[in-house]
mmCIF file of C-alpha atoms in Angstrom:
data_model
loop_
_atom_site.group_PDB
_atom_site.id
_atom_site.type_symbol
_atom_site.label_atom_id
_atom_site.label_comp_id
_atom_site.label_asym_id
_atom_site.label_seq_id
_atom_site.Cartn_x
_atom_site.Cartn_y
_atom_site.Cartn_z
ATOM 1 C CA UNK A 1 -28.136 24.498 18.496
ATOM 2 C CA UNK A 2 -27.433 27.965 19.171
ATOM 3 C CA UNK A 3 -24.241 26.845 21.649
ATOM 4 C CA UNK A 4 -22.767 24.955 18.907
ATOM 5 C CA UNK A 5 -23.068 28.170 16.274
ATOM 6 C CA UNK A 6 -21.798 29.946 19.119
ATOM 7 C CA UNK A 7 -18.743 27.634 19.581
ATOM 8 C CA UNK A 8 -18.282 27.762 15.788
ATOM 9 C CA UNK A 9 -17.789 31.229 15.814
ATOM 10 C CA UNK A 10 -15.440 31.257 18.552
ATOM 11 C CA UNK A 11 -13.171 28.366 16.666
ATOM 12 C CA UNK A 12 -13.232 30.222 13.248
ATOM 13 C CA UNK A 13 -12.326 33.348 15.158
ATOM 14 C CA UNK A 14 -9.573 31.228 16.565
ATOM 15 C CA UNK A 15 -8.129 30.171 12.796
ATOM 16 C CA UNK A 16 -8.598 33.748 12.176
ATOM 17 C CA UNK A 17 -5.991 35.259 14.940
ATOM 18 C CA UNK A 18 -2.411 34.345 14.828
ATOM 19 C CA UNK A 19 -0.995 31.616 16.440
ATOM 20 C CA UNK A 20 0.406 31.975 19.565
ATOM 21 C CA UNK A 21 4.280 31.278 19.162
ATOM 22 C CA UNK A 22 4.940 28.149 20.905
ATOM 23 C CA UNK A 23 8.745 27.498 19.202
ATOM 24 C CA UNK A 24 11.346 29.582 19.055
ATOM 25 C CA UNK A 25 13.939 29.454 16.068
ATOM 26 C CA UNK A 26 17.076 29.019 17.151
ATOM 27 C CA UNK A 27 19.195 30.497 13.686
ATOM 28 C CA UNK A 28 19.289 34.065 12.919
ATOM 29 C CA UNK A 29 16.767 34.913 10.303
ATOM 30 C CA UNK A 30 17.825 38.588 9.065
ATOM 31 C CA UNK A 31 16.928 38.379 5.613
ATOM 32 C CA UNK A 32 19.499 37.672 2.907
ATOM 33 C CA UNK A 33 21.817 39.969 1.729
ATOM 34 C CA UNK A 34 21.384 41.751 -1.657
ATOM 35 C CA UNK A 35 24.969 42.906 -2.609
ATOM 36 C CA UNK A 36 26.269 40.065 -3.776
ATOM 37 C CA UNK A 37 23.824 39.095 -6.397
ATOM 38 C CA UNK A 38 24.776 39.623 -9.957
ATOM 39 C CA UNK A 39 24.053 42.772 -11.905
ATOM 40 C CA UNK A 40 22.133 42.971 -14.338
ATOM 41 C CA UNK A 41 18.455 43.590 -15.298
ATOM 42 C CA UNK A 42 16.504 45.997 -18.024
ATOM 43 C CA UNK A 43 17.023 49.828 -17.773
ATOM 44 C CA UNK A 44 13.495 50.516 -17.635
ATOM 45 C CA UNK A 45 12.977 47.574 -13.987
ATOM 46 C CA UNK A 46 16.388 48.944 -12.707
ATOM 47 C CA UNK A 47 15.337 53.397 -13.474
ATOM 48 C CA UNK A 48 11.513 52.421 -11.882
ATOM 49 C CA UNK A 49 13.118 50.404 -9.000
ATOM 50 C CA UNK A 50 15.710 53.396 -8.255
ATOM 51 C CA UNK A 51 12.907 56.205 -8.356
ATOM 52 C CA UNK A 52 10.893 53.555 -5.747
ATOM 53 C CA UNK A 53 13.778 53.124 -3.701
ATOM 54 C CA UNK A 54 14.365 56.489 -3.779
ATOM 55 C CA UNK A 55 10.896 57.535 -2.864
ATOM 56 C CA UNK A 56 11.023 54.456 0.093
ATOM 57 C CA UNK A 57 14.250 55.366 1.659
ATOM 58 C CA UNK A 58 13.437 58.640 2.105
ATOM 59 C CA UNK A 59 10.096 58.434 3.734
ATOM 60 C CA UNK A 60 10.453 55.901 5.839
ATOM 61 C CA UNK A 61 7.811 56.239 8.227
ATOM 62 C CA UNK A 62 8.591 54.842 11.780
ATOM 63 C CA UNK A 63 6.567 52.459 14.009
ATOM 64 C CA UNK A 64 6.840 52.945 17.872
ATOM 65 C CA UNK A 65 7.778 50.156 19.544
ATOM 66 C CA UNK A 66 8.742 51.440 22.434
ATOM 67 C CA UNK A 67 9.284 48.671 25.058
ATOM 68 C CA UNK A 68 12.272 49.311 27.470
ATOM 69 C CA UNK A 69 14.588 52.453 28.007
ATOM 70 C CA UNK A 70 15.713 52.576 24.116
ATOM 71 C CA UNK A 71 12.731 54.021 23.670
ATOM 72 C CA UNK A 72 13.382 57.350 25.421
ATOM 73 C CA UNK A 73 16.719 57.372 23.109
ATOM 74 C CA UNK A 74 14.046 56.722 20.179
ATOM 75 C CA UNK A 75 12.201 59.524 21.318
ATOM 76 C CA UNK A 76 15.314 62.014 21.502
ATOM 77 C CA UNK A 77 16.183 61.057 18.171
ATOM 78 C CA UNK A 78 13.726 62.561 17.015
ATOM 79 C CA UNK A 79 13.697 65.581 19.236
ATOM 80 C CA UNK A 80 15.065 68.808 17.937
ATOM 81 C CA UNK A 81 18.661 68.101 18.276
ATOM 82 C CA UNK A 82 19.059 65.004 16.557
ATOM 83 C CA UNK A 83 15.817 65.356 13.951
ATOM 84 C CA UNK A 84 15.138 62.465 12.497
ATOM 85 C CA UNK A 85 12.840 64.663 10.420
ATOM 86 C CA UNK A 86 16.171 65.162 7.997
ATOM 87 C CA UNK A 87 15.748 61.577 6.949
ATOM 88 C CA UNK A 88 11.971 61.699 6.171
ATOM 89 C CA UNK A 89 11.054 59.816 9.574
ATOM 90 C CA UNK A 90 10.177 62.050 11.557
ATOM 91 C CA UNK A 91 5.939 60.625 11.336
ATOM 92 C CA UNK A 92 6.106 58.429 14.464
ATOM 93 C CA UNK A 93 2.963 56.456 13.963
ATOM 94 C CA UNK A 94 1.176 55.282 16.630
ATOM 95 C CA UNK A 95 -0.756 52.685 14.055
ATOM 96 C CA UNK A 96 0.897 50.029 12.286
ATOM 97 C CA UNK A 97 -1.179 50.101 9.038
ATOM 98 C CA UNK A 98 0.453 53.724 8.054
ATOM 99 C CA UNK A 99 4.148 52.771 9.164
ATOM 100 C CA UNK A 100 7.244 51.045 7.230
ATOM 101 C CA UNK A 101 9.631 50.509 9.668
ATOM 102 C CA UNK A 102 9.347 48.789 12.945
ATOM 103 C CA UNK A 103 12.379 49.827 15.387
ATOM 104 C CA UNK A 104 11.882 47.352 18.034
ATOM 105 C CA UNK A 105 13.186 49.564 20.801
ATOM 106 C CA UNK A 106 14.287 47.500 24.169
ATOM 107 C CA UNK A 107 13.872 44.427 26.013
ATOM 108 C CA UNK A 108 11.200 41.787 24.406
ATOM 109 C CA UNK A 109 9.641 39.328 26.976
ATOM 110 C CA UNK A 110 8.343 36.479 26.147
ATOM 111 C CA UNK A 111 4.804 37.356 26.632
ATOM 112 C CA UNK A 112 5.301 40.359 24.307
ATOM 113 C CA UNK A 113 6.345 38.129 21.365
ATOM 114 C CA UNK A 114 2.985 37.297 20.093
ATOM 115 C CA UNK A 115 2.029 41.029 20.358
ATOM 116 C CA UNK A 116 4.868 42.088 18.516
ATOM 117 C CA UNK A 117 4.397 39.431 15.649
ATOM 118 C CA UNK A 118 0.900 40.352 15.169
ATOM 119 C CA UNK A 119 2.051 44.398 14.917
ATOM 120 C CA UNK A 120 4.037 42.859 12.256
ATOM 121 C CA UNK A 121 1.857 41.200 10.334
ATOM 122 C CA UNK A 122 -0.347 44.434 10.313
ATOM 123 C CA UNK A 123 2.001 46.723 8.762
ATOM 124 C CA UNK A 124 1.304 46.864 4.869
ATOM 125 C CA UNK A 125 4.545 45.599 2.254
ATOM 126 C CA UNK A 126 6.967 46.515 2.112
ATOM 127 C CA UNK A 127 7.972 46.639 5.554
ATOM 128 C CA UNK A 128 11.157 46.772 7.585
ATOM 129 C CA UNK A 129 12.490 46.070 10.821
ATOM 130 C CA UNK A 130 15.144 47.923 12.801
ATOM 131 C CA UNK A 131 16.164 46.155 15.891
ATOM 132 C CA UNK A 132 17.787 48.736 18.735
ATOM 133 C CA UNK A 133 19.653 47.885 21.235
ATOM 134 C CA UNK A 134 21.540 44.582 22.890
ATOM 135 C CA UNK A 135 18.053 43.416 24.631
ATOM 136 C CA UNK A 136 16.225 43.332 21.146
ATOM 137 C CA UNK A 137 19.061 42.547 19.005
ATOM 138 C CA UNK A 138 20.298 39.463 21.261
ATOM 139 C CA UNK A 139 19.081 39.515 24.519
ATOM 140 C CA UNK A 140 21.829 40.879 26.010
ATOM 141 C CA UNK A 141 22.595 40.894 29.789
ATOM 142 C CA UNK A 142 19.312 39.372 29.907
ATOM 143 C CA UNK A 143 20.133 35.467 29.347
ATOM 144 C CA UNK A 144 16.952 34.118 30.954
ATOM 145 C CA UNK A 145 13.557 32.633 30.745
ATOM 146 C CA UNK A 146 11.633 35.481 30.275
ATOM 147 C CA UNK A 147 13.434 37.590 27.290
ATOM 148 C CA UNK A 148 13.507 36.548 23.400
ATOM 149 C CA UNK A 149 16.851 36.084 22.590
ATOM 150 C CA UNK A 150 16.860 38.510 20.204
ATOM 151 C CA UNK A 151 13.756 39.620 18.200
ATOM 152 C CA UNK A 152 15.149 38.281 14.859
ATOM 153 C CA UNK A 153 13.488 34.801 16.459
ATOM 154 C CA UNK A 154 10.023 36.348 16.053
ATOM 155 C CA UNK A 155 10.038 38.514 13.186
ATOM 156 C CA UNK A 156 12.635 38.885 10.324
ATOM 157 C CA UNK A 157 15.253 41.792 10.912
ATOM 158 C CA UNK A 158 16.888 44.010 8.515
ATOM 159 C CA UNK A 159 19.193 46.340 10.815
ATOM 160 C CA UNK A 160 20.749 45.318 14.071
ATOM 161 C CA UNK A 161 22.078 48.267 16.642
ATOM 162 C CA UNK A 162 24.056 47.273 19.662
ATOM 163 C CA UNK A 163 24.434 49.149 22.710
ATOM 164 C CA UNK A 164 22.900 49.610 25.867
ATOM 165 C CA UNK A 165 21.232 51.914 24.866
ATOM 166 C CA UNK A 166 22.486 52.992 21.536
ATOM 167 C CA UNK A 167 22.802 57.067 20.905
ATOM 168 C CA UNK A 168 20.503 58.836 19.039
ATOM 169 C CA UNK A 169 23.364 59.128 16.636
ATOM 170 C CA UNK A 170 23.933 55.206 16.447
ATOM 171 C CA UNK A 171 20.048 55.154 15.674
ATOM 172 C CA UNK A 172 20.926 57.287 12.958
ATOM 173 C CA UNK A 173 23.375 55.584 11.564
ATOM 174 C CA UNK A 174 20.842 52.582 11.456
ATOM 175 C CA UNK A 175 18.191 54.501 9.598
ATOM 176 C CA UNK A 176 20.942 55.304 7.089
ATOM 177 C CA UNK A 177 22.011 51.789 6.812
ATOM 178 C CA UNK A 178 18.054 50.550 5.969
ATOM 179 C CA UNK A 179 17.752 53.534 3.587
ATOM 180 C CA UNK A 180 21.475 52.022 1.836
ATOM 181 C CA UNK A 181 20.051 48.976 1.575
ATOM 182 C CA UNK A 182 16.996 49.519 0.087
ATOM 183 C CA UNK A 183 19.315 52.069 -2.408
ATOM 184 C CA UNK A 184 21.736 49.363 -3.408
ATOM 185 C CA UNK A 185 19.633 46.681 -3.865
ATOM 186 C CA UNK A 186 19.413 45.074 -6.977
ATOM 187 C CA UNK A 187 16.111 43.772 -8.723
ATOM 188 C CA UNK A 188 15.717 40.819 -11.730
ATOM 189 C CA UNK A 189 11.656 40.783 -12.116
ATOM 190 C CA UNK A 190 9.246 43.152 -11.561
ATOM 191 C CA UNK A 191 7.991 41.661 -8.748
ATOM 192 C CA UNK A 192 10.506 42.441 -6.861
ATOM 193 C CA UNK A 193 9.647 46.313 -6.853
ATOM 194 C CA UNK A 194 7.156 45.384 -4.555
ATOM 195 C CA UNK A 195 4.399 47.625 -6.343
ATOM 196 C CA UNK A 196 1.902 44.577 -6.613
ATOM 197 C CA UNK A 197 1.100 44.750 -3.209
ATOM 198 C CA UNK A 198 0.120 48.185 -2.927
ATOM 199 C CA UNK A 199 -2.405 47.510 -5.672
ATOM 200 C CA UNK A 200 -3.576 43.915 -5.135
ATOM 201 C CA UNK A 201 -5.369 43.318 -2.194
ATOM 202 C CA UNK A 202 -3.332 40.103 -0.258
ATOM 203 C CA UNK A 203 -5.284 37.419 0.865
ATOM 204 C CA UNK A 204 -3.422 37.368 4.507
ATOM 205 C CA UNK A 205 -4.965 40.908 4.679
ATOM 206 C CA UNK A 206 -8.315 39.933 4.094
ATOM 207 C CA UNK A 207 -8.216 36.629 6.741
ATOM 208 C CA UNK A 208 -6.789 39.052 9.123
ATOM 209 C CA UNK A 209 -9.400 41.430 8.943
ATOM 210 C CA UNK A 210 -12.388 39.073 8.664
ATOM 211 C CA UNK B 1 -13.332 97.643 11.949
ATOM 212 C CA UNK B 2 -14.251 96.716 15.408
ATOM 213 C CA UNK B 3 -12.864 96.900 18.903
ATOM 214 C CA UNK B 4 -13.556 93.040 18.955
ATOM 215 C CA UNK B 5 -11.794 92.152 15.452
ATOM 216 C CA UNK B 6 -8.054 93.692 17.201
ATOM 217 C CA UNK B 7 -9.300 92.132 20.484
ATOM 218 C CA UNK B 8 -10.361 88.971 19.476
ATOM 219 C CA UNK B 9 -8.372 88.424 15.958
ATOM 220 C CA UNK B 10 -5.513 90.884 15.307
ATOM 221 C CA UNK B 11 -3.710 90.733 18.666
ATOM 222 C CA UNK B 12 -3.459 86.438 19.437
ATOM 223 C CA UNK B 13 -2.561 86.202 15.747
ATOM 224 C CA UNK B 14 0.342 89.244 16.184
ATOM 225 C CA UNK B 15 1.361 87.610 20.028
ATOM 226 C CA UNK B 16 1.735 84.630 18.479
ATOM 227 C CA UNK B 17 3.590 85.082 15.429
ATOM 228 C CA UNK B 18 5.542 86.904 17.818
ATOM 229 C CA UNK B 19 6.558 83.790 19.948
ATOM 230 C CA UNK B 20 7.897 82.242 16.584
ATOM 231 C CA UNK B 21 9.553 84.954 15.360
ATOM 232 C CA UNK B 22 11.062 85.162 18.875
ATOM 233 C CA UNK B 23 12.274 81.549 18.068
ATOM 234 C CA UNK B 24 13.974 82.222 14.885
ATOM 235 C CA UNK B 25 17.018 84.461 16.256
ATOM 236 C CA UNK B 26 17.323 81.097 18.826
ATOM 237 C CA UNK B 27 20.631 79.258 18.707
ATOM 238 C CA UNK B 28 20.074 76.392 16.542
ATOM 239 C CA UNK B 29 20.530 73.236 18.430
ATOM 240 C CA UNK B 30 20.376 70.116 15.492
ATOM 241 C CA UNK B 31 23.418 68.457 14.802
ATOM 242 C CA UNK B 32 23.720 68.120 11.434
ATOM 243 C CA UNK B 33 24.879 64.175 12.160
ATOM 244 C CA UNK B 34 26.119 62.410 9.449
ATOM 245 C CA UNK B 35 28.231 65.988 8.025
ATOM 246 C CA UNK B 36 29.148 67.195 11.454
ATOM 247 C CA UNK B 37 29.486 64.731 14.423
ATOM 248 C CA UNK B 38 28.757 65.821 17.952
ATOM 249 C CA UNK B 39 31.519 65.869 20.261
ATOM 250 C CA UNK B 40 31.415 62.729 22.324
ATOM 251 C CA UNK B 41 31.861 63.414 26.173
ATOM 252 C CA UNK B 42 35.398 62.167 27.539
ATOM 253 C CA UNK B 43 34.323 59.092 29.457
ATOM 254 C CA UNK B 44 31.934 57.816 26.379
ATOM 255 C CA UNK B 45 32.183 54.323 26.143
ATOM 256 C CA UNK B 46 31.844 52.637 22.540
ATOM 257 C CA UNK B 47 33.747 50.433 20.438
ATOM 258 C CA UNK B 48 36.446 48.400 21.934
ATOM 259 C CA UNK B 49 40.110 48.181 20.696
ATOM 260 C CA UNK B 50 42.960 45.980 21.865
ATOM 261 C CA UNK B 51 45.662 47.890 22.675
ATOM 262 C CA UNK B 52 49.720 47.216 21.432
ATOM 263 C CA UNK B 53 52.981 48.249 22.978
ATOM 264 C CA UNK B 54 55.004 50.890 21.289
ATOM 265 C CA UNK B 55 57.163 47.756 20.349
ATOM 266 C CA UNK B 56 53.869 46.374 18.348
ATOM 267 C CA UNK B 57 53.786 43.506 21.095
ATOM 268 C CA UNK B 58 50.005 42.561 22.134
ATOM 269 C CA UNK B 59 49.031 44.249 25.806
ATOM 270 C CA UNK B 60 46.604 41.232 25.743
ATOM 271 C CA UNK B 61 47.886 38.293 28.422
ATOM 272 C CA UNK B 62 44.870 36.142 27.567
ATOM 273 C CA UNK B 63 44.260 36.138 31.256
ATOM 274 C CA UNK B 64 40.294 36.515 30.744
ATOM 275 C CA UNK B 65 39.623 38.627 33.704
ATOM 276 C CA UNK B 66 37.438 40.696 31.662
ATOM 277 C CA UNK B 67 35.096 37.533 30.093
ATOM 278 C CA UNK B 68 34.876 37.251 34.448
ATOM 279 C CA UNK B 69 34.080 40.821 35.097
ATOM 280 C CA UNK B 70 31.792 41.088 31.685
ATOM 281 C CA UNK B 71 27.992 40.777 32.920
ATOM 282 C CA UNK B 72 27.182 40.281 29.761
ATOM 283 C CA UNK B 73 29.152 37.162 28.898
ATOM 284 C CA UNK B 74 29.864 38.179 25.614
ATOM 285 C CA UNK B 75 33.571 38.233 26.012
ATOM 286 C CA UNK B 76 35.452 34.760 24.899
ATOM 287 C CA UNK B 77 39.231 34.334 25.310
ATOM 288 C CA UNK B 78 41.337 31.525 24.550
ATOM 289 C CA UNK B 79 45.267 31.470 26.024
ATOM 290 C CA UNK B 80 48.354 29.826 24.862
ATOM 291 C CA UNK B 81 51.776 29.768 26.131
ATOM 292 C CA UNK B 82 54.083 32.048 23.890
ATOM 293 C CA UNK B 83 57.448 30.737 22.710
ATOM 294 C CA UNK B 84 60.655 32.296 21.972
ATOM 295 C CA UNK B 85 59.999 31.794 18.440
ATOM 296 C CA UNK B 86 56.759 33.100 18.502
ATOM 297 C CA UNK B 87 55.990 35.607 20.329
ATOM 298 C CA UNK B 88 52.879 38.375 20.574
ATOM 299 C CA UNK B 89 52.924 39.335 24.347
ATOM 300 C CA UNK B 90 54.796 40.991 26.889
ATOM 301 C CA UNK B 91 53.872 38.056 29.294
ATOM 302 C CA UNK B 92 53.986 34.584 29.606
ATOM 303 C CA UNK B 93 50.553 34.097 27.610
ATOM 304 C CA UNK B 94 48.704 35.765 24.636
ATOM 305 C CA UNK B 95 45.120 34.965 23.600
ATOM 306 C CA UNK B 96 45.036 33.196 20.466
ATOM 307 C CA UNK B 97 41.270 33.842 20.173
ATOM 308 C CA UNK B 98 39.955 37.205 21.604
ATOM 309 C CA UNK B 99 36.143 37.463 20.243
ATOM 310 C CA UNK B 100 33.605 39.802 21.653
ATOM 311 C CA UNK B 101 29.853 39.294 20.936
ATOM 312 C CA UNK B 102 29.232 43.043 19.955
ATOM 313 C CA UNK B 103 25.708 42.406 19.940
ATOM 314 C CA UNK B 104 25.380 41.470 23.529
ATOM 315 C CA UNK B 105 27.519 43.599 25.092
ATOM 316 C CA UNK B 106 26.307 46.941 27.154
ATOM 317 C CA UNK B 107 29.344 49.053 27.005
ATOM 318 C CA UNK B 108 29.515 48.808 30.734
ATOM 319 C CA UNK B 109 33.222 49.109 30.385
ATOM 320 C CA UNK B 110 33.792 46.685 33.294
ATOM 321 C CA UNK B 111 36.332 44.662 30.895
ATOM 322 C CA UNK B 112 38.383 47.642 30.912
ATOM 323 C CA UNK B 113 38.385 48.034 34.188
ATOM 324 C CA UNK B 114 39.072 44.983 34.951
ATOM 325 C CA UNK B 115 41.491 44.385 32.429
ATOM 326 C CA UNK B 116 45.548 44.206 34.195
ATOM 327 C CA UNK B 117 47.598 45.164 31.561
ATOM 328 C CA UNK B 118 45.511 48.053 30.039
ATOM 329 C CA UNK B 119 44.916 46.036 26.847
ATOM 330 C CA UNK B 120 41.100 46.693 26.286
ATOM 331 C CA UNK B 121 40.375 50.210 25.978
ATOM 332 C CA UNK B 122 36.291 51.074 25.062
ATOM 333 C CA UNK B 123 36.930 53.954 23.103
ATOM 334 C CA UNK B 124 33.886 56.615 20.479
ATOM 335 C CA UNK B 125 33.796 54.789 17.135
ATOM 336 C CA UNK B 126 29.404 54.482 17.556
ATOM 337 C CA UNK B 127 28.634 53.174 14.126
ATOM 338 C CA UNK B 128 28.420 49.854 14.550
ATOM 339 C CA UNK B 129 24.865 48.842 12.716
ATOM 340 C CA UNK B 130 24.564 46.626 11.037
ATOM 341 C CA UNK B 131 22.875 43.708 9.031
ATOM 342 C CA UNK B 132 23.258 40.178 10.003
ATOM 343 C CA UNK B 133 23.974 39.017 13.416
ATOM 344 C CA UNK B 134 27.216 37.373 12.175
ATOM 345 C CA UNK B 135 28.595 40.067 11.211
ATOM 346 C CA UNK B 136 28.795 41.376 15.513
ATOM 347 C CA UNK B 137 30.996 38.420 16.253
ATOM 348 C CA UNK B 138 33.865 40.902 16.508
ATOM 349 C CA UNK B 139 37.548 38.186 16.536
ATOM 350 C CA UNK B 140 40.406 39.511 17.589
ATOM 351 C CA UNK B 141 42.068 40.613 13.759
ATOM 352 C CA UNK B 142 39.462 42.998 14.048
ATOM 353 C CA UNK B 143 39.634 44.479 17.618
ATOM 354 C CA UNK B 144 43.433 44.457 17.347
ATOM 355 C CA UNK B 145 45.038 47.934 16.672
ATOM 356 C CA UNK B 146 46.974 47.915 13.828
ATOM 357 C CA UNK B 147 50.981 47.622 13.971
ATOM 358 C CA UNK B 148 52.504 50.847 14.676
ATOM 359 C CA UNK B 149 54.270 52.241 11.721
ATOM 360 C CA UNK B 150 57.821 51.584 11.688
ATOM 361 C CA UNK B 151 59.950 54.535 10.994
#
C-alpha cells in the first residue's frame, strides 16, 4: 500500500517536471516580426504600451548563461570599459525568477538542452532571449552529435549575434537591437502589453512549483 | 570624544573615502559605445566584403578555395564560365552564387587567406545582430562592394 502511494508520488512528480526533449525542430522559431503589422490602435493602448516599453527596454535585467568562452566576453561587457550598466543591464542575476533576458552565451550540448529549457520556463513574462555567438546561434564549427544546432531549436529567440566570440561591443549592439524591438513594436489589444501576467498568477507557474 | 571613536570610526571612514576619492582623478576607461566607437585593432577580423577591380570587374574567380579552407562550412559558391558578352571577372570563371552563412562562421579569416585573387577581404563592420536566422544568409548582392564611382 504504502509502495504504491510512494510510486504515485514519484509519477505525479514526473507530470510535474518538464519533459525531457526527445525531438528537435528542425525550422527556425525566432518569433515573428512586429514591423510589418499595420498601424493603428487607441491613443490611450499605444501611450500605456510606449511608457511599458519604455520602462522594459531600459531595465532589462540579464540572465547568466554562461556556457562556453562567450561568456568571459559577457562578463567584460559588463566590466568597466564597456558598462552595460548604461543600458540598465548591468543586474546580472544569478536566478532566473528576477531576470528578463536570457543571453545564451556559448556552445549548447545536447545534454544541456533540457536544463536550459527549464531556466526558461522559470523566468516570469515577459521574457527574452539573446542568443551570442555562432555555437548558440547555429552551431557553428560544431556540426556534430553532441551540440544543438542552434538554441532557437529549444527555446524561442529574439536576437541572434554571430561571431566567435562576438565583442563586447557586438553584444551591445544586440542589447540595443532587443531594446528597438520592444520600442517599435506595435500593439492592437490590451493583452498584448503583457501586464496580465504580472498580476494574474499563470497556471504553468503554479504546476511548476507544486 | 574618545581615542577609540578616531581609532575605530573617524580614520577607516576618512582612509576609505580616501581610496575613492583617489579614484575619481583616474582616467576614465568606458567607451561611450554606441556615440564613440573604440578603435578596432589592425588585424580585427569582422564582416566580409568581396572585393572589385578598379575597372569594377569582380576579384571573385568562383574557384571555392575558401568554402575548402572554411572550417566552418558556411561558405557556398557556385561557378560559371564567363562570356564575352557577359562578363564579371578577370578570369575564366565568376561565381554566380557567393553566399556565406554569417551565422556559422568564426571569423577565422582562413577564406581570406586562402582566397587567390584577394577577393574576400574580412574587414571591422561588427554590427551584425540581428533577428531571424534568415536574415544571416548573407548572397553575394550583399557582400559585393559596390561599383566604383565613375568619374
Amino acid at each position: 500500500m504504502g509502495r504504491a502511494c510512494g510510486s504515485d508520488l514519484a509519477s505525479s512528480k514526473l507530470d510535474a517536471m518538464p519533459q525531457r526533449i526527445e525531438t528537435l525542430v528542425m525550422h527556425d522559431s525566432s518569433t515573428p516580426v512586429l514591423g510589418d503589422m499595420e498601424k493603428g490602435g487607441s491613443v490611450v493602448l499605444t501611450s500605456v504600451d510606449r511608457l511599458v516599453a519604455a520602462a522594459r527596454s531600459n531595465s532589462l535585467w540579464p540572465l547568466t548563461f554562461g556556457l562556453a568562452c562567450c561568456a568571459i566576453e559577457m562578463m567584460s561587457t559588463v566590466a568597466s570599459r564597456f558598462d552595460l550598466a548604461r543600458f540598465g543591464s548591468e543586474a546580472f542575476r544569478a536566478t532566473p525568477r528576477q531576470a528578463d533576458v536570457m543571453i545564451i552565451a556559448g556552445r549548447l550540448s545536447k545534454k544541456m538542452a533540457p536544463v536550459l529549457r527549464q531556466i526558461y520556463d522559470q523566468m516570469p513574462e515577459p521574457k527574452w532571449v539573446i542568443s551570442m555567438g555562432a555555437c548558440a546561434s547555429s552551431g557553428g564549427v560544431y556540426n556534430n552529435y553532441a551540440i544543438v544546432q542552434g538554441a532557437d531549436q529549444v527555446v524561442p529567440v529574439d536576437v541572434y549575434v554571430p561571431g566567435c566570440p562576438p565583442s563586447p561591443d557586438a553584444l551591445i549592439f544586440a542589447v540595443m537591437k532587443l531594446q528597438e524591438k520592444l520600442r517599435t513594436r506595435k500593439v492592437t489589444s490590451i493583452s498584448q502589453i503583457g501586464l496580465s501576467e504580472l498580476l494574474l498568477p499563470r497556471e504553468k507557474d503554479e504546476e511548476v512549483l507544486a | 570624544m574618545s581615542v577609540e571613536f578616531f581609532r575605530d570610526i573617524a580614520k577607516p571612514v576618512v582612509s576609505g573615502f580616501g581610496i575613492t576619492a583617489k579614484r575619481l582623478k583616474h582616467r576614465k576607461v568606458t567607451v561611450m559605445y554606441p556615440e564613440v566607437k573604440r578603435e578596432q585593432y589592425p588585424r580585427t577580423r569582422w564582416r566580409h566584403v568581396l572585393k572589385r577591380y578598379d575597372n569594377g570587374l569582380e576579384k571573385c574567380i568562383g574557384c571555392s578555395l575558401c568554402a575548402g579552407a572554411c572550417p566552418a562550412r558556411c561558405i557556398y559558391v557556385e561557378a560559371a564560365e564567363n562570356t564575352d558578352e557577359e562578363r564579371y571577372s578577370a578570369g575564366e570563371r565568376y561565381a554566380v552564387r557567393y553566399e556565406i552563412n554569417m551565422i556559422r562562421c568564426i571569423f577565422c579569416g582562413y577564406c581570406q587567406d586562402a582566397c587567390p585573387t584577394g577577393a574576400i577581404v574580412l574587414q571591422k563592420d561588427f554590427e551584425l545582430a540581428d533577428y531571424k536566422r534568415e536574415s544571416f544568409i548573407y548572397t553575394k548582392e550583399r557582400l559585393l562592394e559596390p561599383l566604383p564611382q565613375v568619374v
